[in-house]
Coordinates of N, CA and C in Angstrom, one line a residue:
X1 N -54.2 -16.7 -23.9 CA -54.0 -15.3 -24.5 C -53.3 -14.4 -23.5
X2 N -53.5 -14.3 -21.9 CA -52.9 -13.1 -21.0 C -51.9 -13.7 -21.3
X3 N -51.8 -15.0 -21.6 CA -50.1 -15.9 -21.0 C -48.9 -15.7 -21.6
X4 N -49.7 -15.0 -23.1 CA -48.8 -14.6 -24.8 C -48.9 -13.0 -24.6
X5 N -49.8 -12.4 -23.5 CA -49.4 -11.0 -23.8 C -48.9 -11.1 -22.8
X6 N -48.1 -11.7 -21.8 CA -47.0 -11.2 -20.3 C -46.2 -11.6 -21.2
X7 N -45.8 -12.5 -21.6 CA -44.8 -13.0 -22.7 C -43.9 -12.1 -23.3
X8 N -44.9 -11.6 -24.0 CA -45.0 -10.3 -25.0 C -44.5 -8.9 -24.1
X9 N -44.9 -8.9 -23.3 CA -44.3 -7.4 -22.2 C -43.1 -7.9 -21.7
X10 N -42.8 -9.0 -21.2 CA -41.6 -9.4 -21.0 C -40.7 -9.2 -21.6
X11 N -40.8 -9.8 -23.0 CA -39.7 -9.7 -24.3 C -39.5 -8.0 -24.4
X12 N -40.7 -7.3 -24.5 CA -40.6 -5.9 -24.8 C -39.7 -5.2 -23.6
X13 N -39.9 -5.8 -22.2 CA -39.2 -4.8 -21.3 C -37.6 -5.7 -21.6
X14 N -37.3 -6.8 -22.1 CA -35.6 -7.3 -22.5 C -35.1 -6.3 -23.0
X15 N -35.7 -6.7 -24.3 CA -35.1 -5.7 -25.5 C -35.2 -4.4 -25.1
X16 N -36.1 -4.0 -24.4 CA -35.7 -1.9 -23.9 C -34.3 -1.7 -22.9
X17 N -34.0 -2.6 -21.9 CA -33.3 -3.3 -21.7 C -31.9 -2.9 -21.8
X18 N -31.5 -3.9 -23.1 CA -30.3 -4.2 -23.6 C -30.3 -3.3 -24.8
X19 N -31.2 -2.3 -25.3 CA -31.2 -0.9 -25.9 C -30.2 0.1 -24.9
X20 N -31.0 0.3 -23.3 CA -30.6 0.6 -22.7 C -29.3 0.7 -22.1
X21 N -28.6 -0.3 -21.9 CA -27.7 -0.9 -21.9 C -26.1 -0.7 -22.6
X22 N -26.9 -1.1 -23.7 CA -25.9 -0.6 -25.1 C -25.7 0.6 -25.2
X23 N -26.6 1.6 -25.1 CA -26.6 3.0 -25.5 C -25.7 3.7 -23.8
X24 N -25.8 3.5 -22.9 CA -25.1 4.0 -21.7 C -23.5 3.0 -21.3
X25 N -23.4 2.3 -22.3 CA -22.5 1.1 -22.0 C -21.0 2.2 -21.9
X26 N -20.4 3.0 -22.6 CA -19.6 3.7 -22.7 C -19.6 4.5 -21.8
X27 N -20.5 5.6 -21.2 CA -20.4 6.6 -20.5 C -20.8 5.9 -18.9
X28 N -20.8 4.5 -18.8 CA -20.3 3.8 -17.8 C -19.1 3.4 -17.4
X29 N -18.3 2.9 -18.6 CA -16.8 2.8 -19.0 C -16.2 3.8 -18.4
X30 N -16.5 4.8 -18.7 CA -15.7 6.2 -18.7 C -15.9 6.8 -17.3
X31 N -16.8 6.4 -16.7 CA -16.5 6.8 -14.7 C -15.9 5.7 -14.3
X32 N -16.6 4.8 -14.7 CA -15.2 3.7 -14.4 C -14.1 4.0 -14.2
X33 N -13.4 4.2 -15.4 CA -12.0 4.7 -15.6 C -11.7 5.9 -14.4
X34 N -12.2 7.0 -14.7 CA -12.3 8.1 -14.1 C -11.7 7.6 -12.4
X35 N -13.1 6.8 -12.0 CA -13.0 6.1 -10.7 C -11.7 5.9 -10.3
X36 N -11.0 4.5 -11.1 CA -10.1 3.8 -11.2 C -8.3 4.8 -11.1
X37 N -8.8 6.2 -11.8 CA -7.6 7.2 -12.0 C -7.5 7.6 -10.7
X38 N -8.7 8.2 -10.2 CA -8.9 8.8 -8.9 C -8.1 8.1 -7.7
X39 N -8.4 6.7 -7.7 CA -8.3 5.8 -6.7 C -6.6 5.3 -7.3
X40 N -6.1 5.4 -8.2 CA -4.5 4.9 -8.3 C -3.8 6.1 -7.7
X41 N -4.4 7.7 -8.2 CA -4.0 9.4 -7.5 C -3.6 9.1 -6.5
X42 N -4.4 8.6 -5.5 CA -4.2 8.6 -4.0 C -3.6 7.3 -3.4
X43 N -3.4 6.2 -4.3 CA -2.5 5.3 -4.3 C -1.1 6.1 -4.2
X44 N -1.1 6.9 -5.1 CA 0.3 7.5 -5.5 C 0.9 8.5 -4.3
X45 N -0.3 9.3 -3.4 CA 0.0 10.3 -2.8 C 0.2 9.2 -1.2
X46 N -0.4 8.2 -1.1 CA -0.3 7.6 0.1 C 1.8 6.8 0.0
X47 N 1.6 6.6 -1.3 CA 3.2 5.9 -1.6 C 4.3 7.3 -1.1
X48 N 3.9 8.9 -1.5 CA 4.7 9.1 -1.3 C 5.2 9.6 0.2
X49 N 3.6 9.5 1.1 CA 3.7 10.0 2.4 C 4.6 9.1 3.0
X50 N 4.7 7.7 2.6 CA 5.4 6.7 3.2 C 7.1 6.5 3.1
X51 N 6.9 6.9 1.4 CA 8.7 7.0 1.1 C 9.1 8.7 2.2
X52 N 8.6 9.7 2.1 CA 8.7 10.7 3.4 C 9.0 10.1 4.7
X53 N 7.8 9.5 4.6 CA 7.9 9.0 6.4 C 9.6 7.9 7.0
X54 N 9.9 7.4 5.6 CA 10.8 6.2 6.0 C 11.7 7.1 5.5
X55 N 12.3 8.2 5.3 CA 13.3 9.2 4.8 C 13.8 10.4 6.3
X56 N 12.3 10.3 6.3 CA 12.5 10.6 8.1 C 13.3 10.2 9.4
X57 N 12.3 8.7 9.1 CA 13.2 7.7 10.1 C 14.2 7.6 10.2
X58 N 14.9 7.7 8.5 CA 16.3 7.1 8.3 C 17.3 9.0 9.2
X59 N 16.8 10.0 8.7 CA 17.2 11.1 9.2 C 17.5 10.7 11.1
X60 N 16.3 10.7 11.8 CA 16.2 10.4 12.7 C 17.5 9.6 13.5
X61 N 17.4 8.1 12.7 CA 18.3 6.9 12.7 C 19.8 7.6 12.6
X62 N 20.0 7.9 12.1 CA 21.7 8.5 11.6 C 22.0 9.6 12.9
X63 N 21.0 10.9 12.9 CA 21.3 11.5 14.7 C 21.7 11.1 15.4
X64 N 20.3 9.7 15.9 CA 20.7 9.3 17.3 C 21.7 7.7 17.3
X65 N 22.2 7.9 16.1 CA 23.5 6.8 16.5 C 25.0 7.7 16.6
X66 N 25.0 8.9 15.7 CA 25.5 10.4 16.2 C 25.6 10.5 17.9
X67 N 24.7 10.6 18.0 CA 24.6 10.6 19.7 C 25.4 9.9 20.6
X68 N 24.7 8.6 19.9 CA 25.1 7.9 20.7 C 26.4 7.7 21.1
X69 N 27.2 7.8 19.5 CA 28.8 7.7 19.3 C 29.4 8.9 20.6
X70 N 28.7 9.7 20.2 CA 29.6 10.9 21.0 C 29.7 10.1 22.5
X71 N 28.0 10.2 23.3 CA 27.8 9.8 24.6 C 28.8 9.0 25.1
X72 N 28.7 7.9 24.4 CA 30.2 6.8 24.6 C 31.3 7.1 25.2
X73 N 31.8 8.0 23.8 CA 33.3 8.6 24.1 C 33.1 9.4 25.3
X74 N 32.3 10.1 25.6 CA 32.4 11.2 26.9 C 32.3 9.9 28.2
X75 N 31.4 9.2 27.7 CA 31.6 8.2 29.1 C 32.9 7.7 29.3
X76 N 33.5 7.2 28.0 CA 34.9 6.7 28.7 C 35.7 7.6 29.2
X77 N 35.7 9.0 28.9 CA 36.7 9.7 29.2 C 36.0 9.9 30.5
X78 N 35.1 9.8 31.0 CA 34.6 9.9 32.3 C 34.9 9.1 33.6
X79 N 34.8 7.7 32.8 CA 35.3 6.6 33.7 C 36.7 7.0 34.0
X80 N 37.4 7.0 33.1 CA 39.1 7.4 33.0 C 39.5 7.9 33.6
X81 N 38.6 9.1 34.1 CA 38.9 10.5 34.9 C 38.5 9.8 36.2
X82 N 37.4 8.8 36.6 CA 37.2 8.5 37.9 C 36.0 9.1 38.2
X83 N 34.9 9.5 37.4 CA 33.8 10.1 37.6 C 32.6 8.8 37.2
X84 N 32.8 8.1 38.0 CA 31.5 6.8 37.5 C 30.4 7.3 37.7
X85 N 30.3 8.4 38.4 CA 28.7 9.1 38.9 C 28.5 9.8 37.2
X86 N 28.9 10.5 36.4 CA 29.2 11.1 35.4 C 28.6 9.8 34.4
X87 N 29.6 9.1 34.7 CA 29.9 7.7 33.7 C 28.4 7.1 33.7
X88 N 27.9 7.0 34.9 CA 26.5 6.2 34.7 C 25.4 7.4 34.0
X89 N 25.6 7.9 34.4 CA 24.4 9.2 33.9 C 24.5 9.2 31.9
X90 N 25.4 8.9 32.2 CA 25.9 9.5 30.2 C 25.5 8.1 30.1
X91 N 25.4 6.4 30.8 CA 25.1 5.4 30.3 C 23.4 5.2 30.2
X92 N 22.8 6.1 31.3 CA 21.4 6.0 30.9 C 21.0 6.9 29.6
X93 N 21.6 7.9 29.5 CA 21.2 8.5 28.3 C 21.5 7.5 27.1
X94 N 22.3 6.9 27.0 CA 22.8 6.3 25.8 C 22.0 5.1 25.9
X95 N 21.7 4.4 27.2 CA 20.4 3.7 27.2 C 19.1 4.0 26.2
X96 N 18.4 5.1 26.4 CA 17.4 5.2 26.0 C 17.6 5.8 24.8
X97 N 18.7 6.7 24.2 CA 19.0 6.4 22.8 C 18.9 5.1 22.3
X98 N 19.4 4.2 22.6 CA 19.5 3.0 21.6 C 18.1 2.5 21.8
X99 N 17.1 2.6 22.7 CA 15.8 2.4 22.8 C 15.1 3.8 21.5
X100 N 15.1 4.5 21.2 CA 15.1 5.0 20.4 C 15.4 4.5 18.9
X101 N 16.8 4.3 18.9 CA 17.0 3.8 17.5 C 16.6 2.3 17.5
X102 N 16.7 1.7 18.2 CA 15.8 0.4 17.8 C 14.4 0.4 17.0
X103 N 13.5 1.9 17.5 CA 12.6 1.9 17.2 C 12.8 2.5 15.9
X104 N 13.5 3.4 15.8 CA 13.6 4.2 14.2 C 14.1 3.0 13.4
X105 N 14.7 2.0 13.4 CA 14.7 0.8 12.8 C 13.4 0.1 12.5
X106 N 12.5 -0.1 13.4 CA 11.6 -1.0 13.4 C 10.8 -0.3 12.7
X107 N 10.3 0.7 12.6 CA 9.3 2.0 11.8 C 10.2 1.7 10.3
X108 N 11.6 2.0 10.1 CA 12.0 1.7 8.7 C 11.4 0.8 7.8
X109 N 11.8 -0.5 8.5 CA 11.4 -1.9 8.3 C 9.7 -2.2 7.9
X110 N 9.2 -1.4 8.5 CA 7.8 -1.2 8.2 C 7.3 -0.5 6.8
X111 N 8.2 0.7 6.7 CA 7.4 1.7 5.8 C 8.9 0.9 4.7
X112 N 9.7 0.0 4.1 CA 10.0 -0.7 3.4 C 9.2 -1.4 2.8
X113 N 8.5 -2.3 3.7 CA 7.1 -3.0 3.0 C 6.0 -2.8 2.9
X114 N 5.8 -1.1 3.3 CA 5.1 -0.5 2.7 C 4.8 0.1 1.2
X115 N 6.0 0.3 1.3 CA 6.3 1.1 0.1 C 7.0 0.0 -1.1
X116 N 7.2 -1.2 -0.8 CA 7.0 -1.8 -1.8 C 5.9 -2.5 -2.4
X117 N 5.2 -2.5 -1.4 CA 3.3 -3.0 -1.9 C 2.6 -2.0 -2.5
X118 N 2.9 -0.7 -2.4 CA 2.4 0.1 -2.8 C 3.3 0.9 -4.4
X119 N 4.4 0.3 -4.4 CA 4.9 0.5 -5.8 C 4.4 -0.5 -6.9
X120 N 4.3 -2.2 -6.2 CA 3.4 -2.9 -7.0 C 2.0 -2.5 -7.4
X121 N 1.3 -1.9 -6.4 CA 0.0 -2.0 -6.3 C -0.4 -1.0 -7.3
X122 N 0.6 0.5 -7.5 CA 0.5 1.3 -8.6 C 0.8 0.9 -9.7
X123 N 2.0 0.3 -10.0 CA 2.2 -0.2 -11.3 C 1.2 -1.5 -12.0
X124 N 0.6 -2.2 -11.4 CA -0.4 -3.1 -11.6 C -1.5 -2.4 -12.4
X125 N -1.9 -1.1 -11.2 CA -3.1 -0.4 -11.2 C -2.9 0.4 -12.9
X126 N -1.8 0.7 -13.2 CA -1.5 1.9 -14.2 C -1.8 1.0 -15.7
X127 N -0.9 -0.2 -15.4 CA -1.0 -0.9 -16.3 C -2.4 -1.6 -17.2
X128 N -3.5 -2.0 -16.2 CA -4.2 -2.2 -16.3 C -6.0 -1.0 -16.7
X129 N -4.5 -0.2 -16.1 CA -6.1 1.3 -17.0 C -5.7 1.4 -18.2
X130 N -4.2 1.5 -18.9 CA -3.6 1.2 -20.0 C -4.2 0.9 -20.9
X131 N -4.6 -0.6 -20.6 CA -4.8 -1.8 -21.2 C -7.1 -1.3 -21.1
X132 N -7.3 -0.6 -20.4 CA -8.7 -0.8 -19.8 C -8.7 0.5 -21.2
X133 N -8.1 1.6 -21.2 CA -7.9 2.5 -22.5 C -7.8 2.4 -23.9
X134 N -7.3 1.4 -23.8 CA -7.3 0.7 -25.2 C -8.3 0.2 -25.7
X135 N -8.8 -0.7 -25.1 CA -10.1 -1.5 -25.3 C -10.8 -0.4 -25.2
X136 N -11.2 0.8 -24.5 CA -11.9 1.7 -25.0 C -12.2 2.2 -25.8
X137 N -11.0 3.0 -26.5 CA -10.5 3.4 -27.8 C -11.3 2.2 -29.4
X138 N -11.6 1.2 -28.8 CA -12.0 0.2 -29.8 C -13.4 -0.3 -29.7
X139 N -13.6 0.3 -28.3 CA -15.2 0.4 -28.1 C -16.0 1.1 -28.9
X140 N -15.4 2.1 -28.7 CA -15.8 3.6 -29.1 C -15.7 3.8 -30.8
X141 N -15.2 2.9 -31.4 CA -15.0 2.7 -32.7 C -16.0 1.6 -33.0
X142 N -16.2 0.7 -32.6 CA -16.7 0.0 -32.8 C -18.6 0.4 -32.5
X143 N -18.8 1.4 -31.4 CA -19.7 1.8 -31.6 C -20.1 2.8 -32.5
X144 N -18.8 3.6 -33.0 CA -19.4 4.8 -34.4 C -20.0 3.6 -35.7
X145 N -19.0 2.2 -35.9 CA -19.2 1.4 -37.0 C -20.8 1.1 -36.8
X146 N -20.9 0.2 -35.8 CA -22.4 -0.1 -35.4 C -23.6 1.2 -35.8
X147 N -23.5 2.7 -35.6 CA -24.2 3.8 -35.4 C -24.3 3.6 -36.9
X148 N -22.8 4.1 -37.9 CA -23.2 3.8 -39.0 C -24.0 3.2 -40.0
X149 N -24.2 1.8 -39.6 CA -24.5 0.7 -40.3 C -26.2 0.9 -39.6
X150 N -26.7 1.8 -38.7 CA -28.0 1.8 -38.4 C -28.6 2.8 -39.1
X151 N -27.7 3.9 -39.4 CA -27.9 4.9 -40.4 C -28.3 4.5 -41.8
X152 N -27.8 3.3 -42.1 CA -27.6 2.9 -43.6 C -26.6 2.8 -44.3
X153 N -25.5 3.3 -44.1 CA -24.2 3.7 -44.2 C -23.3 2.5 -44.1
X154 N -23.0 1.3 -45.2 CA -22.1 0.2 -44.8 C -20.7 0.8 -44.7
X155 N -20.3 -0.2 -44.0 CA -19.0 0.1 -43.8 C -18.0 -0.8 -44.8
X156 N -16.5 -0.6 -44.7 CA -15.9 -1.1 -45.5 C -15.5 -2.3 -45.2
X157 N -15.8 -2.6 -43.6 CA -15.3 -4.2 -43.0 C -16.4 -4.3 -42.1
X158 N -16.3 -5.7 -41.7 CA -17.1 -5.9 -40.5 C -16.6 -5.0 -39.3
X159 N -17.0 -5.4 -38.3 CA -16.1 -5.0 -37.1 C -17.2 -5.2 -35.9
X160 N -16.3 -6.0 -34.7 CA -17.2 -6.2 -33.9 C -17.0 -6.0 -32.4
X161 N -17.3 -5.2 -31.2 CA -17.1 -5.1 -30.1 C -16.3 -6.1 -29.7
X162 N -14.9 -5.5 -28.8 CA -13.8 -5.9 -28.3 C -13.8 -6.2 -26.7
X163 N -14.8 -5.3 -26.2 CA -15.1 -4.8 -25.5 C -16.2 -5.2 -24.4
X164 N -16.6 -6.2 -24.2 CA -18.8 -6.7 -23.0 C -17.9 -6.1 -22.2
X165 N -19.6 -5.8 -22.0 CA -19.5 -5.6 -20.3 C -19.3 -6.1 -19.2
X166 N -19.7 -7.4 -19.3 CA -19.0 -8.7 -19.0 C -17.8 -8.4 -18.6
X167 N -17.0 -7.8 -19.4 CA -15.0 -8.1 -19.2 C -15.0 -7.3 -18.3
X168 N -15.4 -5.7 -18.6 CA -15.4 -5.0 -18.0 C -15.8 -4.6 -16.3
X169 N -16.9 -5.6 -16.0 CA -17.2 -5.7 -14.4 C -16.8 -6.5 -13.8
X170 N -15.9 -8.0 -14.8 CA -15.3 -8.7 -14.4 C -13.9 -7.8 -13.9
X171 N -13.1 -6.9 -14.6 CA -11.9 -6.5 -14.0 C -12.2 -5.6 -13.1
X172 N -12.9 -4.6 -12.9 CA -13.2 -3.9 -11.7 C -13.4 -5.0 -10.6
X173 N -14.3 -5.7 -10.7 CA -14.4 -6.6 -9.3 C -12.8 -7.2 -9.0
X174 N -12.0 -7.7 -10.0 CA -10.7 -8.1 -9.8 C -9.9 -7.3 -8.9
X175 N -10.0 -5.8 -9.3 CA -9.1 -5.0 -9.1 C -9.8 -4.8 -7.6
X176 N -11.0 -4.4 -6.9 CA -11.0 -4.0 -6.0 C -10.3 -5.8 -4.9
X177 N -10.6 -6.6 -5.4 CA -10.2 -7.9 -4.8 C -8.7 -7.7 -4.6
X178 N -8.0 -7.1 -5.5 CA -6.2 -7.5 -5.5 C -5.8 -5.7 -4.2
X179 N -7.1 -5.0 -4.0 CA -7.0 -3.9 -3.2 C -6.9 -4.3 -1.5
X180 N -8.2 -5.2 -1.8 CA -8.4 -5.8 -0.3 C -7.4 -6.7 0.3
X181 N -7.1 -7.7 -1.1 CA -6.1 -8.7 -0.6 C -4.5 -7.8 0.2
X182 N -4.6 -6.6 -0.4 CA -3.3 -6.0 -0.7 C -3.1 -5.2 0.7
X183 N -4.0 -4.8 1.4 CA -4.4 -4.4 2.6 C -4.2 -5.3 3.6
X184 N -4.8 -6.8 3.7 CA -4.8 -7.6 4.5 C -3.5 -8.1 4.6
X185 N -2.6 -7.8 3.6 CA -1.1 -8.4 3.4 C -0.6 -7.2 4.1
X186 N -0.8 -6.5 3.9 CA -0.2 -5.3 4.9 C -0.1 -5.4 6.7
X187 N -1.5 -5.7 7.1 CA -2.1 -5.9 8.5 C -1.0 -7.0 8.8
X188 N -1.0 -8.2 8.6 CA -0.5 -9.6 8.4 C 1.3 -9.0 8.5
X189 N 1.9 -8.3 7.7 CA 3.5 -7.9 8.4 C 3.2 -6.6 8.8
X190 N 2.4 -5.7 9.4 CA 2.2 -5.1 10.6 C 2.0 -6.0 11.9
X191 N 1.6 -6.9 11.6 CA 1.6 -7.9 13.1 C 2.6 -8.9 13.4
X192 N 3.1 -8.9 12.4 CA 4.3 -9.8 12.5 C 5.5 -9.1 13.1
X193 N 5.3 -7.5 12.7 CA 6.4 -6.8 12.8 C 6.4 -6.6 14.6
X194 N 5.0 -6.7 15.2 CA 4.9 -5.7 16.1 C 4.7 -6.9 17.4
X195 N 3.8 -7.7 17.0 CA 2.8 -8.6 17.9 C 3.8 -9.7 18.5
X196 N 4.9 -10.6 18.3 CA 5.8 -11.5 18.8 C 6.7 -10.7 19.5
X197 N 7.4 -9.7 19.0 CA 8.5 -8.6 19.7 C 7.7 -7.7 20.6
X198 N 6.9 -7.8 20.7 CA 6.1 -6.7 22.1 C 6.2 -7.9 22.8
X199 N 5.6 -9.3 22.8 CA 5.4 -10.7 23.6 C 6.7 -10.9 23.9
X200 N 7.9 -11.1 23.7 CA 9.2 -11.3 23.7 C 9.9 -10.2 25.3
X201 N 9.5 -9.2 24.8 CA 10.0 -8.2 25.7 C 9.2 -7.9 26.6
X202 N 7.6 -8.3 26.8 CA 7.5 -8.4 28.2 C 8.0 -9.8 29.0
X203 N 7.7 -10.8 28.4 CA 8.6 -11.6 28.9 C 10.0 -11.4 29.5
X204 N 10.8 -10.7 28.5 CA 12.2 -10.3 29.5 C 11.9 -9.8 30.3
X205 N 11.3 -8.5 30.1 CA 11.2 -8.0 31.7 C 11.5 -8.8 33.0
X206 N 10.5 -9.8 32.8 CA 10.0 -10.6 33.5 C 11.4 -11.4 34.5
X207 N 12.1 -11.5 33.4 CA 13.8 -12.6 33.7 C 13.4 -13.4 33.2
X208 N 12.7 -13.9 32.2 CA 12.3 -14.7 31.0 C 12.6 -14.9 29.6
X209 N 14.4 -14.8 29.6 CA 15.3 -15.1 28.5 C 16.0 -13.8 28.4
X210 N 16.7 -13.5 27.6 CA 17.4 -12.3 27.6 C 16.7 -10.9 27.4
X211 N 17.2 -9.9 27.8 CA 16.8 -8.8 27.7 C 16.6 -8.1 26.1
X212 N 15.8 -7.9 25.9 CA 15.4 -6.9 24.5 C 16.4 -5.6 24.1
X213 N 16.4 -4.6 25.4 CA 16.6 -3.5 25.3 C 17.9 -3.3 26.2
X214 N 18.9 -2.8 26.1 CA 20.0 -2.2 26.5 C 19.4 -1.6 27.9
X215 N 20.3 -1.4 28.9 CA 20.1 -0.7 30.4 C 20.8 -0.5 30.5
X216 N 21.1 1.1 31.7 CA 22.7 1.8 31.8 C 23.5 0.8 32.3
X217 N 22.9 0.0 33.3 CA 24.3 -1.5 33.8 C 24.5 -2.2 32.7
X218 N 23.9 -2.2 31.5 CA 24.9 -2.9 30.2 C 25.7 -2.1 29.6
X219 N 25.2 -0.8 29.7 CA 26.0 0.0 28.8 C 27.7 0.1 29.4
X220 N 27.4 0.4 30.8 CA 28.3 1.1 31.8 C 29.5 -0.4 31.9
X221 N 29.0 -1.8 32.2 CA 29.5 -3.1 31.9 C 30.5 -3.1 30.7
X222 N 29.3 -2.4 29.5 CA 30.3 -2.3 28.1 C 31.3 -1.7 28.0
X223 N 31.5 -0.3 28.7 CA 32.2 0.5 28.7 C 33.8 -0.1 29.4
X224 N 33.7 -0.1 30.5 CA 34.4 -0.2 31.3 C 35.3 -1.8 31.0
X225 N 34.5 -2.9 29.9 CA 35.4 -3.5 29.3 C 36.0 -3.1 28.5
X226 N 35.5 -1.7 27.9 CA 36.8 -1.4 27.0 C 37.6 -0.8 27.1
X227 N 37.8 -0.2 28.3 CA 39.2 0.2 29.1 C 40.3 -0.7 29.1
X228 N 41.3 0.5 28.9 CA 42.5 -0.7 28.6 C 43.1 -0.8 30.5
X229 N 43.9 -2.1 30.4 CA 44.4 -2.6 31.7 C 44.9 -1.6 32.3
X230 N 45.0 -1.2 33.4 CA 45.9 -0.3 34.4 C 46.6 -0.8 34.4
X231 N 47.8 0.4 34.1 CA 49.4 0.1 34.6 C 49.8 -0.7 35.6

């Protein structure tokens, strides 16, 4: 007999349950979504800090090769003139400009594949609230039909949820998975970008294969071959 009434409380606390359940199923949907809007918002605002940031660089990039161009020419006219003291001083400056634009390069290169994971990553995201809207839209119909038919009130067709919640906690979990993945893909050509070419160039230092970075005796070297022959 206790064994048929825990039975019995059991079945009773299911079915309160999946009453439960059903009746909040929607206004779960809808923070969901909400959530989901929120979190593509700042998808969107992070895309645009990046397309800024790599609009920058590129500003940056175009000055200091400006620069550089000029520096040059002043150095040759410097050599020309017989002022090598002049001439090397204008070669360190133009040194560490191109140490400069190397980097405004390498920051580019970066916020490129930034900003293309993050143009996927929004358009995926958009698409799929789209698609998450819809199915709502037919939830939400399909729960007035259901309400009806408890009323008394038949309807003119069947009609039957498009919609478990099942599908629904299955694509959230998806989506935060394709967020994580999409992150780690990021880290992975941040380190590629950064972690061999930092290893590379302390080695040169070293005299451990060729140099990385330009030095005024390359520059000044460069120069002075492009002097034309003395009379």
């Amino acid at each position: 007999m206790f064994k048929t009434v825990f039975t019995l409380f059991r079945g009773t606390v299911a079915v309160a349950e999946e009453e439960l359940q059903d009746r909040t199923a929607l206004v779960i949907l809808d923070q969901q979504m909400r959530d989901a809007a929120a979190a593509v918002d700042r998808s969107k605002r992070t895309l645009a800090l990046a397309i800024a940031g790599d609009q920058q660089e590129g500003r940056r990039l175009d000055a200091t090769n400006a620069r550089i161009a000029d520096l040059e020419v002043r150095a040759s006219a410097a050599l020309n003139g017989g002022r090598e003291d002049l001439a090397r001083e204008a070669a360190q400056a133009i040194a560490n400009l191109e140490a400069e634009r190397d980097a405004a390069m390498t920051a580019r290169a970066l916020f490129a594949s930034e900003i293309t994971r993050l143009k996927r990553h929004v358009g995926t995201a958009e698409a799929r609230i789209a698609e998450l809207d819809r199915g709502r839209r037919l939830a939400r119909a399909s729960e007035a039909v259901r309400s009806l038919r408890r009323s008394g009130i038949e309807a003119a067709r069947p009609y039957e949820s498009t919609l478990p919640e099942a599908e629904a906690t299955l694509k959230r979990l998806r989506e935060r998975q394709m967020e994580i993945q999409a992150a780690d893909e990021a880290l992975v050509e941040i380190d590629a970008a950064s972690g061999p070419s930092a290893t590379a160039e302390k080695l040169a230092e070293q005299g451990f294969g060729p140099r990385m970075k330009s030095t005024a005796d390359d520059v000044l070297a460069r120069l002075k071959a492009k002097r034309p022959p003395a009379a």
